[in-house]
PDB file of C-alpha atoms in Angstrom:
ATOM      1  CA  MET Q 355      10.216 104.717  51.216  1.00 40.00           C
ATOM      2  CA  LYS Q 356      12.732 102.238  52.836  1.00 39.00           C
ATOM      3  CA  TRP Q 357      15.162 103.673  55.745  1.00 41.00           C
ATOM      4  CA  VAL Q 358      17.736 103.711  53.519  1.00 39.00           C
ATOM      5  CA  SER Q 359      16.265 106.410  51.601  1.00 40.00           C
ATOM      6  CA  VAL Q 360      15.320 109.113  53.977  1.00 37.00           C
ATOM      7  CA  LEU Q 361      18.308 107.893  55.749  1.00 40.00           C
ATOM      8  CA  LEU Q 362      20.078 109.037  52.417  1.00 39.00           C
ATOM      9  CA  ILE Q 363      17.906 112.540  52.115  1.00 34.00           C
ATOM     10  CA  CYS Q 364      18.176 113.717  55.767  1.00 41.00           C
ATOM     11  CA  LEU Q 365      22.230 112.837  56.429  1.00 42.00           C
ATOM     12  CA  GLY Q 366      23.705 112.431  53.033  1.00 44.00           C
ATOM     13  CA  ALA Q 367      22.565 115.252  50.663  1.00 37.00           C
ATOM     14  CA  GLY Q 368      23.889 117.913  53.549  1.00 40.00           C
ATOM     15  CA  MET Q 369      27.429 116.069  53.057  1.00 41.00           C
ATOM     16  CA  ALA Q 370      27.284 115.441  49.078  1.00 37.00           C
ATOM     17  CA  ALA Q 371      28.271 118.906  48.732  1.00 35.00           C
ATOM     18  CA  ALA Q 372      31.318 119.260  50.715  1.00 38.00           C
ATOM     19  CA  ALA Q 373      32.407 115.818  49.615  1.00 38.00           C
ATOM     20  CA  ASP Q 374      34.525 116.221  46.717  1.00 36.00           C
ATOM     21  CA  PHE Q 375      36.423 118.880  48.987  1.00 38.00           C
ATOM     22  CA  VAL Q 376      38.484 116.671  50.330  1.00 44.00           C
ATOM     23  CA  THR Q 377      39.491 112.939  51.140  1.00 48.00           C
ATOM     24  CA  SER Q 378      40.508 110.187  53.635  1.00 55.00           C
ATOM     25  CA  THR Q 379      43.391 110.204  51.034  1.00 60.00           C
ATOM     26  CA  THR Q 380      44.561 113.202  50.260  1.00 74.00           C
ATOM     27  CA  PHE Q 381      43.550 114.815  53.224  1.00 78.00           C
ATOM     28  CA  THR Q 382      46.308 112.927  55.283  1.00 83.00           C
ATOM     29  CA  GLN Q 383      48.709 113.985  53.163  1.00 84.00           C
ATOM     30  CA  VAL Q 384      48.389 117.537  53.937  1.00 90.00           C
ATOM     31  CA  PRO Q 385      50.011 117.124  58.570  1.00 91.00           C
ATOM     32  CA  ALA Q 386      48.002 117.325  61.295  1.00 92.00           C
ATOM     33  CA  ALA Q 387      49.449 119.662  63.335  1.00 92.00           C
ATOM     34  CA  GLU Q 388      48.821 122.352  59.574  1.00 92.00           C
ATOM     35  CA  ARG Q 389      45.591 120.947  59.545  1.00 92.00           C
ATOM     36  CA  VAL Q 390      45.407 122.150  63.777  1.00 93.00           C
ATOM     37  CA  ALA Q 391      47.132 125.316  62.696  1.00 90.00           C
ATOM     38  CA  ALA Q 392      44.917 126.825  59.965  1.00 90.00           C
ATOM     39  CA  ILE Q 393      41.181 125.999  62.358  1.00 91.00           C
ATOM     40  CA  ALA Q 394      43.105 128.591  64.916  1.00 89.00           C
ATOM     41  CA  LYS Q 395      44.081 131.365  62.158  1.00 87.00           C
ATOM     42  CA  LYS Q 396      40.417 131.204  61.103  1.00 86.00           C
ATOM     43  CA  VAL Q 397      38.391 131.046  64.359  1.00 85.00           C
ATOM     44  CA  ARG Q 398      41.770 133.627  66.299  1.00 80.00           C
ATOM     45  CA  ASP Q 399      39.775 136.713  67.195  1.00 66.00           C
ATOM     46  CA  PRO Q 400      41.962 139.864  66.319  1.00 63.00           C
ATOM     47  CA  LYS Q 401      40.052 141.969  68.885  1.00 62.00           C
ATOM     48  CA  GLN Q 402      40.790 140.479  71.952  1.00 59.00           C
ATOM     49  CA  ALA Q 403      44.071 138.048  73.654  1.00 57.00           C
ATOM     50  CA  PRO Q 404      45.423 134.747  73.036  1.00 57.00           C
ATOM     51  CA  VAL Q 405      44.195 132.662  75.797  1.00 52.00           C
ATOM     52  CA  SER Q 406      47.835 131.935  76.568  1.00 55.00           C
ATOM     53  CA  PRO Q 407      50.748 134.024  74.943  1.00 45.00           C
ATOM     54  CA  ASP Q 408      52.166 130.437  74.069  1.00 54.00           C
ATOM     55  CA  ARG Q 409      49.038 128.855  73.595  1.00 69.00           C
ATOM     56  CA  GLU Q 410      45.943 128.312  71.087  1.00 80.00           C
ATOM     57  CA  ALA Q 411      42.487 128.798  71.565  1.00 83.00           C
ATOM     58  CA  VAL Q 412      42.239 125.377  69.597  1.00 89.00           C
ATOM     59  CA  ARG Q 413      45.590 123.249  68.972  1.00 91.00           C
ATOM     60  CA  SER Q 414      46.034 119.338  69.053  1.00 93.00           C
ATOM     61  CA  PRO Q 415      46.030 116.711  72.124  1.00 93.00           C
ATOM     62  CA  ASP Q 416      49.287 116.694  74.380  1.00 91.00           C
ATOM     63  CA  PRO Q 417      50.303 114.152  74.684  1.00 92.00           C
ATOM     64  CA  LEU Q 418      48.078 113.051  71.972  1.00 95.00           C
ATOM     65  CA  THR Q 419      48.214 109.336  72.246  1.00 96.00           C
ATOM     66  CA  THR Q 420      46.122 106.696  72.655  1.00 96.00           C
ATOM     67  CA  ALA Q 421      44.946 105.988  75.548  1.00 96.00           C
ATOM     68  CA  SER Q 422      44.526 110.446  75.795  1.00 96.00           C
ATOM     69  CA  VAL Q 423      42.116 109.762  72.710  1.00 98.00           C
ATOM     70  CA  ALA Q 424      39.798 106.509  74.193  1.00 98.00           C
ATOM     71  CA  GLY Q 425      36.574 107.699  74.186  1.00 98.00           C
ATOM     72  CA  TYR Q 426      33.273 108.684  73.608  1.00 98.00           C
ATOM     73  CA  TYR Q 427      32.524 110.768  70.584  1.00 98.00           C
ATOM     74  CA  ALA Q 428      29.068 112.738  69.991  1.00 96.00           C
ATOM     75  CA  ASP Q 429      26.902 115.455  68.660  1.00 93.00           C
ATOM     76  CA  PRO Q 430      24.933 116.575  69.720  1.00 93.00           C
ATOM     77  CA  GLY Q 431      27.616 116.557  72.634  1.00 92.00           C
ATOM     78  CA  PRO Q 432      26.791 117.976  76.155  1.00 91.00           C
ATOM     79  CA  THR Q 433      27.143 121.218  75.077  1.00 88.00           C
ATOM     80  CA  LYS Q 434      25.462 121.211  72.160  1.00 83.00           C
ATOM     81  CA  LYS Q 435      21.961 120.023  73.327  1.00 76.00           C
ATOM     82  CA  GLY Q 436      18.115 118.907  70.958  1.00 76.00           C
ATOM     83  CA  ALA Q 437      18.631 117.907  67.418  1.00 82.00           C
ATOM     84  CA  LEU Q 438      17.063 116.013  64.932  1.00 89.00           C
ATOM     85  CA  SER Q 439      20.153 113.982  63.805  1.00 92.00           C
ATOM     86  CA  GLY Q 440      23.140 112.575  65.203  1.00 93.00           C
ATOM     87  CA  PHE Q 441      26.477 110.948  64.893  1.00 94.00           C
ATOM     88  CA  ASP Q 442      28.342 109.054  67.678  1.00 96.00           C
ATOM     89  CA  LEU Q 443      31.729 107.318  67.952  1.00 97.00           C
ATOM     90  CA  TYR Q 444      33.233 105.087  70.386  1.00 98.00           C
ATOM     91  CA  LEU Q 445      36.960 105.117  70.379  1.00 98.00           C
ATOM     92  CA  PHE Q 446      37.397 101.985  72.386  1.00 98.00           C
ATOM     93  CA  PRO Q 447      40.603 101.727  74.262  1.00 98.00           C
ATOM     94  CA  ASP Q 448      41.507  97.944  72.644  1.00 97.00           C
ATOM     95  CA  GLU Q 449      41.744 100.362  69.679  1.00 98.00           C
ATOM     96  CA  THR Q 450      38.346  99.280  68.254  1.00 98.00           C
ATOM     97  CA  PHE Q 451      35.909 101.443  67.337  1.00 97.00           C
ATOM     98  CA  ILE Q 452      31.939 101.004  66.528  1.00 96.00           C
ATOM     99  CA  TYR Q 453      30.495 104.215  64.475  1.00 95.00           C
ATOM    100  CA  LEU Q 454      26.801 105.254  64.965  1.00 95.00           C
ATOM    101  CA  GLU Q 455      24.174 107.702  62.897  1.00 93.00           C
ATOM    102  CA  TRP Q 456      20.570 108.152  63.847  1.00 93.00           C
ATOM    103  CA  ALA Q 457      17.229 110.790  62.957  1.00 92.00           C
ATOM    104  CA  ASP Q 458      14.023 111.624  64.750  1.00 89.00           C
ATOM    105  CA  ILE Q 459      13.198 109.067  61.406  1.00 87.00           C
ATOM    106  CA  MET Q 460      15.549 106.507  61.542  1.00 87.00           C
ATOM    107  CA  PRO Q 461      16.303 104.365  64.888  1.00 91.00           C
ATOM    108  CA  ARG Q 462      20.042 104.832  65.994  1.00 93.00           C
ATOM    109  CA  THR Q 463      22.698 102.239  63.703  1.00 92.00           C
ATOM    110  CA  ILE Q 464      26.210 100.922  63.444  1.00 93.00           C
ATOM    111  CA  MET Q 465      26.957 102.495  59.769  1.00 91.00           C
ATOM    112  CA  SER Q 466      30.970 101.069  60.384  1.00 91.00           C
ATOM    113  CA  LYS Q 467      32.624  98.781  63.314  1.00 93.00           C
ATOM    114  CA  GLY Q 468      35.972  98.435  63.134  1.00 95.00           C
ATOM    115  CA  ALA Q 469      39.773  99.179  64.304  1.00 97.00           C
ATOM    116  CA  TRP Q 470      41.389 102.708  65.267  1.00 97.00           C
ATOM    117  CA  ALA Q 471      44.685 104.521  65.503  1.00 97.00           C
ATOM    118  CA  LEU Q 472      47.168 107.586  65.535  1.00 96.00           C
ATOM    119  CA  GLU Q 473      48.419 108.259  61.772  1.00 94.00           C
ATOM    120  CA  ASN Q 474      50.268 110.888  61.446  1.00 92.00           C
ATOM    121  CA  GLY Q 475      48.562 113.354  64.133  1.00 94.00           C
ATOM    122  CA  TYR Q 476      45.199 111.843  63.009  1.00 96.00           C
ATOM    123  CA  VAL Q 477      42.334 109.085  64.097  1.00 97.00           C
ATOM    124  CA  ALA Q 478      42.280 106.590  61.238  1.00 95.00           C
ATOM    125  CA  LEU Q 479      38.635 104.132  61.528  1.00 94.00           C
ATOM    126  CA  HIS Q 480      39.507 100.689  59.890  1.00 94.00           C
ATOM    127  CA  ASP Q 481      36.573  99.640  59.132  1.00 91.00           C
ATOM    128  CA  ASP Q 482      36.108  95.766  58.925  1.00 91.00           C
ATOM    129  CA  GLY Q 483      33.734  95.228  56.436  1.00 85.00           C
ATOM    130  CA  GLU Q 484      30.760  93.492  58.212  1.00 85.00           C
ATOM    131  CA  THR Q 485      28.221  96.398  57.846  1.00 77.00           C
ATOM    132  CA  SER Q 486      26.627  95.774  54.415  1.00 61.00           C
ATOM    133  CA  LYS Q 487      26.128  99.359  52.673  1.00 61.00           C
ATOM    134  CA  PRO Q 488      24.083 100.552  49.777  1.00 51.00           C
ATOM    135  CA  HIS Q 489      26.469 102.080  46.634  1.00 44.00           C
ATOM    136  CA  GLU Q 490      24.800 105.076  46.741  1.00 44.00           C
ATOM    137  CA  ARG Q 491      25.053 106.206  50.370  1.00 50.00           C
ATOM    138  CA  GLN Q 492      27.350 108.232  51.465  1.00 54.00           C
ATOM    139  CA  PRO Q 493      30.390 106.086  52.964  1.00 61.00           C
ATOM    140  CA  SER Q 494      30.823 107.103  56.336  1.00 73.00           C
ATOM    141  CA  PRO Q 495      33.435 108.518  57.923  1.00 79.00           C
ATOM    142  CA  SER Q 496      37.159 107.327  58.066  1.00 89.00           C
ATOM    143  CA  VAL Q 497      39.594 110.385  58.999  1.00 94.00           C
ATOM    144  CA  TRP Q 498      39.041 112.456  62.245  1.00 96.00           C
ATOM    145  CA  LEU Q 499      41.192 115.385  63.074  1.00 96.00           C
ATOM    146  CA  PRO Q 500      41.583 115.293  67.205  1.00 97.00           C
ATOM    147  CA  LEU Q 501      40.891 119.095  68.781  1.00 96.00           C
ATOM    148  CA  VAL Q 502      40.804 120.642  72.328  1.00 95.00           C
ATOM    149  CA  VAL Q 503      39.058 123.903  71.921  1.00 93.00           C
ATOM    150  CA  ASP Q 504      40.509 126.354  75.181  1.00 88.00           C
ATOM    151  CA  LEU Q 505      37.026 129.409  76.010  1.00 82.00           C
ATOM    152  CA  GLY Q 506      39.276 129.195  79.260  1.00 78.00           C
ATOM    153  CA  THR Q 507      38.107 127.685  82.284  1.00 83.00           C
ATOM    154  CA  THR Q 508      36.584 124.492  79.605  1.00 88.00           C
ATOM    155  CA  GLN Q 509      39.178 122.093  77.210  1.00 91.00           C
ATOM    156  CA  ILE Q 510      37.137 120.612  75.087  1.00 94.00           C
ATOM    157  CA  PRO Q 511      38.308 117.812  73.894  1.00 96.00           C
ATOM    158  CA  CYS Q 512      36.420 117.257  69.637  1.00 97.00           C
ATOM    159  CA  LEU Q 513      37.042 115.348  66.597  1.00 97.00           C
ATOM    160  CA  MET Q 514      36.101 117.235  63.605  1.00 95.00           C
ATOM    161  CA  ASP Q 515      35.739 114.574  59.995  1.00 90.00           C
ATOM    162  CA  GLY Q 516      37.785 114.953  57.575  1.00 86.00           C
ATOM    163  CA  GLN Q 517      35.912 113.909  54.867  1.00 75.00           C
ATOM    164  CA  TRP Q 518      33.609 116.611  54.673  1.00 82.00           C
ATOM    165  CA  TRP Q 519      32.882 119.386  58.030  1.00 86.00           C
ATOM    166  CA  TYR Q 520      36.808 119.605  58.255  1.00 90.00           C
ATOM    167  CA  GLY Q 521      36.206 121.267  54.270  1.00 86.00           C
ATOM    168  CA  ASP Q 522      32.934 123.233  55.225  1.00 86.00           C
ATOM    169  CA  PHE Q 523      34.119 124.452  57.824  1.00 87.00           C
ATOM    170  CA  MET Q 524      37.008 125.898  56.078  1.00 88.00           C
ATOM    171  CA  GLU Q 525      34.658 126.881  53.112  1.00 86.00           C
ATOM    172  CA  ASN Q 526      32.162 128.296  55.593  1.00 82.00           C
ATOM    173  CA  PRO Q 527      33.239 132.371  56.485  1.00 73.00           C
ATOM    174  CA  ARG Q 528      30.821 132.154  59.229  1.00 70.00           C
ATOM    175  CA  GLU Q 529      33.145 130.303  61.190  1.00 64.00           C
ATOM    176  CA  SER Q 530      35.748 132.823  61.975  1.00 67.00           C
ATOM    177  CA  GLY Q 531      36.122 134.298  65.476  1.00 69.00           C
ATOM    178  CA  ASP Q 532      34.974 132.597  67.226  1.00 78.00           C
ATOM    179  CA  PRO Q 533      36.713 128.686  68.622  1.00 83.00           C
ATOM    180  CA  SER Q 534      33.499 127.422  69.847  1.00 83.00           C
ATOM    181  CA  SER Q 535      32.055 127.330  66.553  1.00 85.00           C
ATOM    182  CA  ILE Q 536      34.201 124.058  66.314  1.00 89.00           C
ATOM    183  CA  ILE Q 537      31.916 122.255  68.435  1.00 89.00           C
ATOM    184  CA  TRP Q 538      29.082 123.012  65.760  1.00 87.00           C
ATOM    185  CA  SER Q 539      31.609 121.144  63.115  1.00 89.00           C
ATOM    186  CA  SER Q 540      33.146 118.401  65.067  1.00 94.00           C
ATOM    187  CA  LEU Q 541      32.227 115.265  67.421  1.00 96.00           C
ATOM    188  CA  GLU Q 542      32.509 116.622  71.076  1.00 96.00           C
ATOM    189  CA  LYS Q 543      33.995 114.130  74.136  1.00 97.00           C
ATOM    190  CA  SER Q 544      31.191 113.135  76.352  1.00 96.00           C
ATOM    191  CA  SER Q 545      33.145 110.481  78.476  1.00 97.00           C
ATOM    192  CA  ASP Q 546      35.813 108.683  78.016  1.00 96.00           C
ATOM    193  CA  LEU Q 547      35.697 105.203  78.957  1.00 97.00           C
ATOM    194  CA  PRO Q 548      36.922 102.929  81.096  1.00 95.00           C
ATOM    195  CA  ILE Q 549      39.163  99.628  79.826  1.00 96.00           C
ATOM    196  CA  SER Q 550      37.143  97.373  82.495  1.00 96.00           C
ATOM    197  CA  GLU Q 551      33.395  98.787  80.951  1.00 95.00           C
ATOM    198  CA  THR Q 552      34.668  98.142  76.980  1.00 97.00           C
ATOM    199  CA  THR Q 553      33.436  93.970  76.442  1.00 97.00           C
ATOM    200  CA  ALA Q 554      30.192  95.151  78.315  1.00 98.00           C
ATOM    201  CA  LEU Q 555      29.241  98.213  75.986  1.00 98.00           C
ATOM    202  CA  LYS Q 556      30.194  96.882  73.535  1.00 97.00           C
ATOM    203  CA  ALA Q 557      27.576  93.886  73.653  1.00 97.00           C
ATOM    204  CA  ASP Q 558      25.487  95.909  74.333  1.00 98.00           C
ATOM    205  CA  LEU Q 559      25.475  98.689  71.965  1.00 97.00           C
ATOM    206  CA  LYS Q 560      25.466  95.140  69.321  1.00 95.00           C
ATOM    207  CA  ARG Q 561      22.514  93.932  70.922  1.00 95.00           C
ATOM    208  CA  LYS Q 562      20.791  97.167  70.240  1.00 95.00           C
ATOM    209  CA  HIS Q 563      21.906  98.817  67.579  1.00 95.00           C
ATOM    210  CA  TRP Q 564      23.430  96.093  64.567  1.00 92.00           C
ATOM    211  CA  ARG Q 565      20.874  96.031  61.761  1.00 86.00           C
ATOM    212  CA  PRO Q 566      22.838  93.939  58.898  1.00 79.00           C
ATOM    213  CA  HIS Q 567      19.198  94.017  56.788  1.00 75.00           C
ATOM    214  CA  TYR Q 568      18.455  97.865  57.339  1.00 73.00           C
ATOM    215  CA  LEU Q 569      22.179  98.662  55.925  1.00 71.00           C
ATOM    216  CA  ALA Q 570      21.995  95.838  52.979  1.00 69.00           C
ATOM    217  CA  GLY Q 571      18.353  97.959  52.381  1.00 63.00           C
ATOM    218  CA  ASP Q 572      16.369  94.819  51.526  1.00 48.00           C
ATOM    219  CA  GLY Q 573      13.913  95.646  53.100  1.00 45.00           C
ATOM    220  CA  LEU Q 574      13.824  93.228  55.798  1.00 40.00           C
ATOM    221  CA  GLU Q 575      12.625  93.708  59.880  1.00 48.00           C
ATOM    222  CA  ASP Q 576      16.491  93.389  62.455  1.00 46.00           C
ATOM    223  CA  GLU Q 577      14.361  91.281  65.304  1.00 42.00           C
ATOM    224  CA  GLY Q 578      17.285  91.570  67.804  1.00 45.00           C
ATOM    225  CA  THR Q 579      20.001  90.107  64.957  1.00 42.00           C
ATOM    226  CA  VAL Q 580      23.500  90.172  66.714  1.00 41.00           C
ATOM    227  CA  TRP Q 581      26.632  89.322  66.004  1.00 39.00           C
TER     228      TRP Q 581
END
């Protein structure tokens, strides 16, 4: 079985049920602040006092700027260890991005790249079209909701995928009453990305994880292919 078929089963199947819940277009029609408020309401524990009278345990980043949002996001991130698959999103401070997926049976692979921007409170990814994807594979997430999860002594910046994870999170009754549950449905910010390191980091990611033949599904081996 080609890697692309395995990827479809392992990464695509779990998302397929939620894919119809919301699309990137309809998701952004609702203001980001309303989405954040809905999440905050869901995870609010009526038995406990809020972190502070005027601050929810889940909120939008303040300030919400490209400088504050830029960084390396991952699932699993620093607070969630151990997984058989995962996702990496590099939001570079020059407003470009690289998105990768990996699994125990699939090497870390660049699935999407291009430019990113803050649009109406959301992080919008605009793919540059250079990754060739078979039509049957789920498209890479293109809209993310920036969040800060406040656990009292720790504030954790996260990005929740608006195309699949938000729908799953809001529909799942088990996610109520616990702000930390958001971390399990989001990419967690793992580190900042200094502008001085951007060029070198991009080159390293391209060298190690750019697999155009794999994405095209033609069964060819990649031998260090780069842009």
